[in-house]
Short mmCIF file of C-alpha atoms in Angstrom, two decimals:
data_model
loop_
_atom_site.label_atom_id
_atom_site.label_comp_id
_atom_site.label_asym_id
_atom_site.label_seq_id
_atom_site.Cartn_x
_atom_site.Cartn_y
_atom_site.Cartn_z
CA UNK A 16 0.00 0.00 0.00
CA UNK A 17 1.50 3.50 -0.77
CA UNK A 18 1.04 6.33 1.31
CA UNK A 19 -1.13 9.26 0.50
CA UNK A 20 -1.26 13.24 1.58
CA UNK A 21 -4.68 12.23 2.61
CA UNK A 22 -3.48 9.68 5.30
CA UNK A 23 -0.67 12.05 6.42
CA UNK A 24 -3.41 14.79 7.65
CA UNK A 25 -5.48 12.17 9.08
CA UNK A 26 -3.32 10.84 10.98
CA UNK A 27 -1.78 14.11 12.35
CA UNK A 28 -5.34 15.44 12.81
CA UNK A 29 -6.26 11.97 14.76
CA UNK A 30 -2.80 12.37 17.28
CA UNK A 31 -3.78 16.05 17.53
CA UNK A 32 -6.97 15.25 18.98
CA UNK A 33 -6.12 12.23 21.16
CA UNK A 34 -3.65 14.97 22.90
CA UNK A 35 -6.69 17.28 23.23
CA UNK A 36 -8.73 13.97 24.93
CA UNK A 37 -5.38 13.51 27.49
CA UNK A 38 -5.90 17.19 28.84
CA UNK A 39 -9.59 16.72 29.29
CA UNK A 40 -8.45 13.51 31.08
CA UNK A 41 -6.59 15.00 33.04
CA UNK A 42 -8.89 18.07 34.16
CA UNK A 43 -11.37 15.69 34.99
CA UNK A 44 -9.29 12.68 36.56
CA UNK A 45 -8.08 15.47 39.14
CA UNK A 46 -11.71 15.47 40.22
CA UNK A 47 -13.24 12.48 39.69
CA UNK A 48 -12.07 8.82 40.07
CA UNK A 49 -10.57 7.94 36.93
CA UNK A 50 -12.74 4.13 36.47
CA UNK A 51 -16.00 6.81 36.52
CA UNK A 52 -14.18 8.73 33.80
CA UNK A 53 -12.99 5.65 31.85
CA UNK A 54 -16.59 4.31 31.96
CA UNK A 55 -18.30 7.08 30.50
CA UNK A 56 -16.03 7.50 27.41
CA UNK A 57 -16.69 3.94 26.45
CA UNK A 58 -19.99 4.20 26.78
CA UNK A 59 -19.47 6.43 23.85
CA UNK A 60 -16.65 4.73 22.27
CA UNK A 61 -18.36 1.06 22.03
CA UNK A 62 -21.81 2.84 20.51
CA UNK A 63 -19.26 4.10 17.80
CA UNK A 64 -17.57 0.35 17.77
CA UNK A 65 -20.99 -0.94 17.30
CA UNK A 66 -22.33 1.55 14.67
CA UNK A 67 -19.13 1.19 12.83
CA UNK A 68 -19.46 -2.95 12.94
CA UNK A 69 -23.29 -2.19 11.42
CA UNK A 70 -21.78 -0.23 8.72
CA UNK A 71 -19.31 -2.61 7.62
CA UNK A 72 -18.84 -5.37 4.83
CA UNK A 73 -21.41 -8.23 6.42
CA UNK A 74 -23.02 -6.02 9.20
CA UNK A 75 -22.92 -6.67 12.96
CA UNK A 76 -23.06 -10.42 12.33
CA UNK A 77 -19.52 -10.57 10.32
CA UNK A 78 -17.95 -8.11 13.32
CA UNK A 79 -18.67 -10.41 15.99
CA UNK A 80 -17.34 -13.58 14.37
CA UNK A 81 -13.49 -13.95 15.66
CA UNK A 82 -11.75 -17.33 15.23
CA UNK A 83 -10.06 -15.88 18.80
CA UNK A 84 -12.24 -15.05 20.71
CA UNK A 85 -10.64 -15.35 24.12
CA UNK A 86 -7.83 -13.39 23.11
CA UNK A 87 -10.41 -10.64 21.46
CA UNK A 88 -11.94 -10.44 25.49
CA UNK A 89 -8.46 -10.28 26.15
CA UNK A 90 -7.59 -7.17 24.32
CA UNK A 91 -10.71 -5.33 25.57
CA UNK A 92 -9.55 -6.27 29.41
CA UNK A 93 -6.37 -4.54 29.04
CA UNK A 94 -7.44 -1.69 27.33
CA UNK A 95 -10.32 -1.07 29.38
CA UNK A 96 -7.55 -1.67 32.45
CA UNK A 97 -4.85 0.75 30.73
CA UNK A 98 -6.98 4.01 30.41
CA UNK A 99 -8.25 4.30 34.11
CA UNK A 100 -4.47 3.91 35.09
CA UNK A 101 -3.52 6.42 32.30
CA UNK A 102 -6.06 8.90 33.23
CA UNK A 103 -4.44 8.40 36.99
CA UNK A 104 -1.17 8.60 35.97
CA UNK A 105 -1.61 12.13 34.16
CA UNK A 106 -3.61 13.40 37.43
CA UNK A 107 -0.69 12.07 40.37
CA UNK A 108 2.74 12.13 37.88
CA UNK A 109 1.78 14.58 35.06
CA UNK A 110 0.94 15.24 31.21
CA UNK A 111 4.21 15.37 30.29
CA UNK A 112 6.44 12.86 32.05
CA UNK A 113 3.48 9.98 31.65
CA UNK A 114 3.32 10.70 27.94
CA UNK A 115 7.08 11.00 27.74
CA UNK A 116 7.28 7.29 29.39
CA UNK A 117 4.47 6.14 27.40
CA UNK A 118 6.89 6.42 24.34
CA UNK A 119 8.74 3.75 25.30
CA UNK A 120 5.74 1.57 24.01
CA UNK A 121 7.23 0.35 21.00
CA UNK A 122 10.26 -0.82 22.95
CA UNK A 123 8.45 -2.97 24.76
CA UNK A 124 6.36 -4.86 22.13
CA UNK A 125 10.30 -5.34 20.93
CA UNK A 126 11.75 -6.54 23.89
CA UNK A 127 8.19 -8.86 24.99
CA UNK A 128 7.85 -10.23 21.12
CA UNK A 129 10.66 -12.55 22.06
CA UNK A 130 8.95 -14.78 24.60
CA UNK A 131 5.40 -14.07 23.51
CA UNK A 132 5.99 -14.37 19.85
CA UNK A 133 8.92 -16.17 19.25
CA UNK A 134 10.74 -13.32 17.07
CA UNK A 135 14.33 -12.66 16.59
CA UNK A 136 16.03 -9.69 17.63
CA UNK A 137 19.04 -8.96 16.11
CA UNK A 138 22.09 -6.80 17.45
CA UNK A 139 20.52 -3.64 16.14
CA UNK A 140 17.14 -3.89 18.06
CA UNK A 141 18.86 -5.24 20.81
CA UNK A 142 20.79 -2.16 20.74
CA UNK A 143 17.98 0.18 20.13
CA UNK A 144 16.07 -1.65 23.16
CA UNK A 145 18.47 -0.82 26.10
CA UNK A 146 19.48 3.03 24.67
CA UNK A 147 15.52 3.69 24.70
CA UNK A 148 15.41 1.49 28.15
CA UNK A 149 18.17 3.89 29.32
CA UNK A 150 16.51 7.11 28.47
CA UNK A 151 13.40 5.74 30.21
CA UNK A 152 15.33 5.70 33.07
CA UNK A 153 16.59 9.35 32.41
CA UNK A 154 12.66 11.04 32.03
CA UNK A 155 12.23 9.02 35.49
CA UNK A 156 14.60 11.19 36.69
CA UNK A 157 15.70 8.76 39.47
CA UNK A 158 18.03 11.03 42.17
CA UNK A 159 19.54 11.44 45.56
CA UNK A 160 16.62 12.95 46.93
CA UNK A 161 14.80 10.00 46.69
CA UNK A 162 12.50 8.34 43.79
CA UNK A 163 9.33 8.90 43.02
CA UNK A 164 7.55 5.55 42.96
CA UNK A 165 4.67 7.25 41.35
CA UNK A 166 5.90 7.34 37.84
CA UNK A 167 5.34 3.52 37.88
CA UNK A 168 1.74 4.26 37.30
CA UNK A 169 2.94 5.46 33.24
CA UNK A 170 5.27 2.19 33.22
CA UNK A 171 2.58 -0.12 33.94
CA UNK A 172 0.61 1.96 31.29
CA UNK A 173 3.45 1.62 28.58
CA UNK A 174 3.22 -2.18 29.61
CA UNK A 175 -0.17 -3.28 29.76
CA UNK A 176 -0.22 -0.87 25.87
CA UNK A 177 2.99 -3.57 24.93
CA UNK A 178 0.57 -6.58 25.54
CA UNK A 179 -2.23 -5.36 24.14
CA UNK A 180 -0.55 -4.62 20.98
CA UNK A 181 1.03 -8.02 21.00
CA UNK A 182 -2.15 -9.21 21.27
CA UNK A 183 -3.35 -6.94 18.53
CA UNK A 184 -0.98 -8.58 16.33
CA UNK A 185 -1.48 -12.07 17.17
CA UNK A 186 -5.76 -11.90 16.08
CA UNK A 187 -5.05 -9.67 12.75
CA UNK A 188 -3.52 -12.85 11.79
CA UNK A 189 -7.10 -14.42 11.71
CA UNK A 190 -9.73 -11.14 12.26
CA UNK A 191 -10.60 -8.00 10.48
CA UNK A 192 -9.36 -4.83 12.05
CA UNK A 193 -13.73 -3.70 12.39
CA UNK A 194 -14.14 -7.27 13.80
CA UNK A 195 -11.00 -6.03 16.45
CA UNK A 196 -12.20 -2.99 16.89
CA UNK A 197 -15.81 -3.93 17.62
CA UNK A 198 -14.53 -6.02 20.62
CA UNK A 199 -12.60 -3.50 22.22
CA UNK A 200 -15.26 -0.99 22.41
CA UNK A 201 -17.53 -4.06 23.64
CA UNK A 202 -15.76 -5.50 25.56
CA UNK A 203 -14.14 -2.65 27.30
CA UNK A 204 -17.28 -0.96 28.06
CA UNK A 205 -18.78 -4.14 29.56
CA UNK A 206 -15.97 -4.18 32.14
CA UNK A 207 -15.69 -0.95 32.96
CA UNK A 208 -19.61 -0.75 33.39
CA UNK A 209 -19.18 -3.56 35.82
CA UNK A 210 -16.10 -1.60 38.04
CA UNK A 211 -18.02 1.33 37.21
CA UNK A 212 -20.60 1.63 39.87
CA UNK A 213 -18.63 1.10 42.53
CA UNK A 214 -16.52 4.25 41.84
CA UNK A 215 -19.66 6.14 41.54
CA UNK A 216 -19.85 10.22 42.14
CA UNK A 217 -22.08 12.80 41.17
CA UNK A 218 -21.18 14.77 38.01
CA UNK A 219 -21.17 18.54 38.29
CA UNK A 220 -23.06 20.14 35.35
CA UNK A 221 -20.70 22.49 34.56
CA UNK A 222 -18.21 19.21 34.14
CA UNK A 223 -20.96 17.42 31.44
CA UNK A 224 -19.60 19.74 29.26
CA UNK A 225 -15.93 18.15 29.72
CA UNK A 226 -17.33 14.88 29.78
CA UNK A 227 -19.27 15.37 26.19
CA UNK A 228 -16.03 16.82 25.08
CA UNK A 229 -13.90 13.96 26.15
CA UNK A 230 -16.73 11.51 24.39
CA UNK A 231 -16.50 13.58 21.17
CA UNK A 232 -12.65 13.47 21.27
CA UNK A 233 -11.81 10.13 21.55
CA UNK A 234 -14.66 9.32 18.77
CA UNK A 235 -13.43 11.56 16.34
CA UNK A 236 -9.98 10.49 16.77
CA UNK A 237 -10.20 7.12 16.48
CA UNK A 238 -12.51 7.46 13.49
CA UNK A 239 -9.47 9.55 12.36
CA UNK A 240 -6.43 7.37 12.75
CA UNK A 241 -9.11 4.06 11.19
CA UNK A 242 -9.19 6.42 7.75
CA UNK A 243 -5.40 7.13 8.45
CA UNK A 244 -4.77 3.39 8.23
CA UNK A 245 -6.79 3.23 5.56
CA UNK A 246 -4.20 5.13 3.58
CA UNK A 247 -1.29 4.60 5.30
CA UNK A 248 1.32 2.31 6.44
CA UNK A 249 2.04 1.46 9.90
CA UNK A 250 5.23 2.12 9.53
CA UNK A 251 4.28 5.57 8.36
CA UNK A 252 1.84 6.34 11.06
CA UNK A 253 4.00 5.55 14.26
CA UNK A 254 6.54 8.27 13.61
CA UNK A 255 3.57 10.99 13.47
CA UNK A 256 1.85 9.52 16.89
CA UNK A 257 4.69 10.90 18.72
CA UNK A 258 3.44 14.32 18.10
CA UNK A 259 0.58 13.41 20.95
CA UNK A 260 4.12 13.56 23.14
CA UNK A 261 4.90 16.85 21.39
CA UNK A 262 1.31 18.24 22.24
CA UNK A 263 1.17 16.72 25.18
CA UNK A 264 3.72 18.29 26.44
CA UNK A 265 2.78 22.02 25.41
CA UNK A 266 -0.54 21.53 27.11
CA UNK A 267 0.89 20.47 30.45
CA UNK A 268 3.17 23.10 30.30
CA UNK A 269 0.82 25.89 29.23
CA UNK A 270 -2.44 24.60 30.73
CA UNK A 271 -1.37 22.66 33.44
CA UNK A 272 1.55 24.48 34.57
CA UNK A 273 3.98 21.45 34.45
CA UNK A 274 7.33 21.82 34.39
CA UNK A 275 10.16 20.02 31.24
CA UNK A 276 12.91 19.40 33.61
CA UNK A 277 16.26 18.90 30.87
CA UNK A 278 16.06 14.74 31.97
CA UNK A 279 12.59 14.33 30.69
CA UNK A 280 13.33 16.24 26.88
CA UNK A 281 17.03 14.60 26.84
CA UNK A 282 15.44 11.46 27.82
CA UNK A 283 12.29 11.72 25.73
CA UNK A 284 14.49 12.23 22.41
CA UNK A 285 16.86 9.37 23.24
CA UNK A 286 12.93 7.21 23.50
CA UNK A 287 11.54 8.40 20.47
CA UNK A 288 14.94 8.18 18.11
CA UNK A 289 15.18 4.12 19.81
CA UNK A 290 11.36 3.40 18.92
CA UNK A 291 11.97 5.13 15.55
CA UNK A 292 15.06 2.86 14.49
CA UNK A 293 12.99 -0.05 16.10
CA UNK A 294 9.78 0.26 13.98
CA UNK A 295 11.77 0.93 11.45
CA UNK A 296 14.15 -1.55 11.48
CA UNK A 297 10.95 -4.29 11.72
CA UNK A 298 9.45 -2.71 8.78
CA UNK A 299 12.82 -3.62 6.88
CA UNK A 300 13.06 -7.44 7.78
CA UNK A 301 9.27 -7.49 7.13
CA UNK A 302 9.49 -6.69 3.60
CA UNK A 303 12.79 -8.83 3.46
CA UNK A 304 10.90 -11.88 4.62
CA UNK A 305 7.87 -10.75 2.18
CA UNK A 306 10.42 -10.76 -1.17
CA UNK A 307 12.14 -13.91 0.26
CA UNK A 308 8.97 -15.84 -0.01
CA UNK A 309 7.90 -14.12 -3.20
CA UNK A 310 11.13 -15.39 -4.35
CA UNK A 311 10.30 -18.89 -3.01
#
């Protein structure tokens, strides 16, 4: 598939937006429990999932067929686990640092593809792996004073977001990305409408308007980045969602009144140049292996 203009401004419009969804996340995670939050914006995001599955080639009945369907619940779980914890970790660390950690995503699908998938990592990943590992360390800013064993609230988020993508790529070996998507807007709002009540606390009105907002966000966005990867390549899309870092980062600054201490930028451009080379390099043996069995 070649790349397009078209896909370029989706996706940048799509990573634009999802930093816009963050702050809201934020402002209202400082006030409300974040599983209340969580719930609410996938009440909204699965009645998107389902209208989208409706929509599609074969209807609702095609988008519910998986031949994994465990591992489909599976993906929901962890998403639906991630964005409470996420929303927490941008209230009690910050915007900036949590998105700066959350770069380190790609990394981790690296380093975890080993024993999950079987891959091989050569020297050059390998490589990549520990310099991005070792500016992790640098954003956590780790120092005599003592540490701050908040900022393993972002970790766990870049972690459980490493699983679920391994998981992502084990089913699009056998599903349909609406079939995928479908599930974890189901299934996530399921669970969190289950942990849900027992987090409960009265809205404000003057907050319904942040919660709509949030809602409207996250559906435009990921309607977005679905048309972006309809004329894109993955390969081509990851390097542009590190602009939600970029963003994110202006908005905690200017809105939030966060701080960029030096570790966190030094540390944040040693992340995204490892997970760059590391994307990238996959891409290469990809379509290595792909004209090697052409050849074949």
């Amino acid at each position: 598939m070649k790349s397009t203009p078209l896909g370029y401004l989706f996706a940048l419009l799509a990573f634009a937006i999802f930093s816009v969804q963050d702050g809201v996340s934020k402002h209202l995670g400082s006030a409300y429990p974040p599983v209340l939050v969580a719930m609410i914006r996938y009440w909204a995001f699965a009645l998107f999932a389902v209208l989208l599955a409706v929509r599609s080639r074969g209807g609702l009945s095609a988008a519910i067929r998986t031949q994994r369907p465990w591992l489909q619940v599976l993906r929901g779980v962890l998403l639906a686990v991630q964005i409470p914890i996420a929303i927490t970790a941008f209230t009690l660390v910050g915007l900036a640092q949590s998105q700066a950690i959350f770069a380190s995503g790609p990394l981790i699908v690296a380093l975890l593809s080993v024993p999950i998938l079987g891959e091989k990592v050569g020297w050059r990943r390998w490589t990549a792996i520990i310099v991005g590992l070792c500016g992790v360390i640098l954003i956590l800013g780790p120092s005599t004073s003592g540490f701050n064993a908040l900022v393993a609230l972002p970790l766990v988020v870049a972690l459980i977001g490493a699983l679920y993508g391994l998981c992502t790529r084990l089913v699009s070996r056998v599903d349909g990305p609406t079939t995928s998507f479908f599930y974890i807007g189901v299934v996530g709002a399921v669970a969190l409408t289950i942990a849900g009540p027992f987090f409960w606390t009265e809205i404000s009105a003057s907050d319904w308007k942040w919660m709509l907002l949030l809602c409207l966000t996250g559906i435009t966005a990921h309607f977005l980045l679905i048309k972006a990867y309809d004329n894109l390549t993955a390969v081509a899309v990851q390097p542009i969602s590190y602009l939600q870092l970029v963003l994110g980062s202006i908005l905690a600054v200017n809105v939030f009144g966060e701080t960029l201490r030096p570790n966190m930028i030094i540390g944040s451009v040693i992340v995204v140049g490892a997970g760059l080379f590391t994307v990238w390099r996959e891409n290469v043996l990809a379509r290595r292996a792909a004209q090697d069995a052409t050849a074949a």
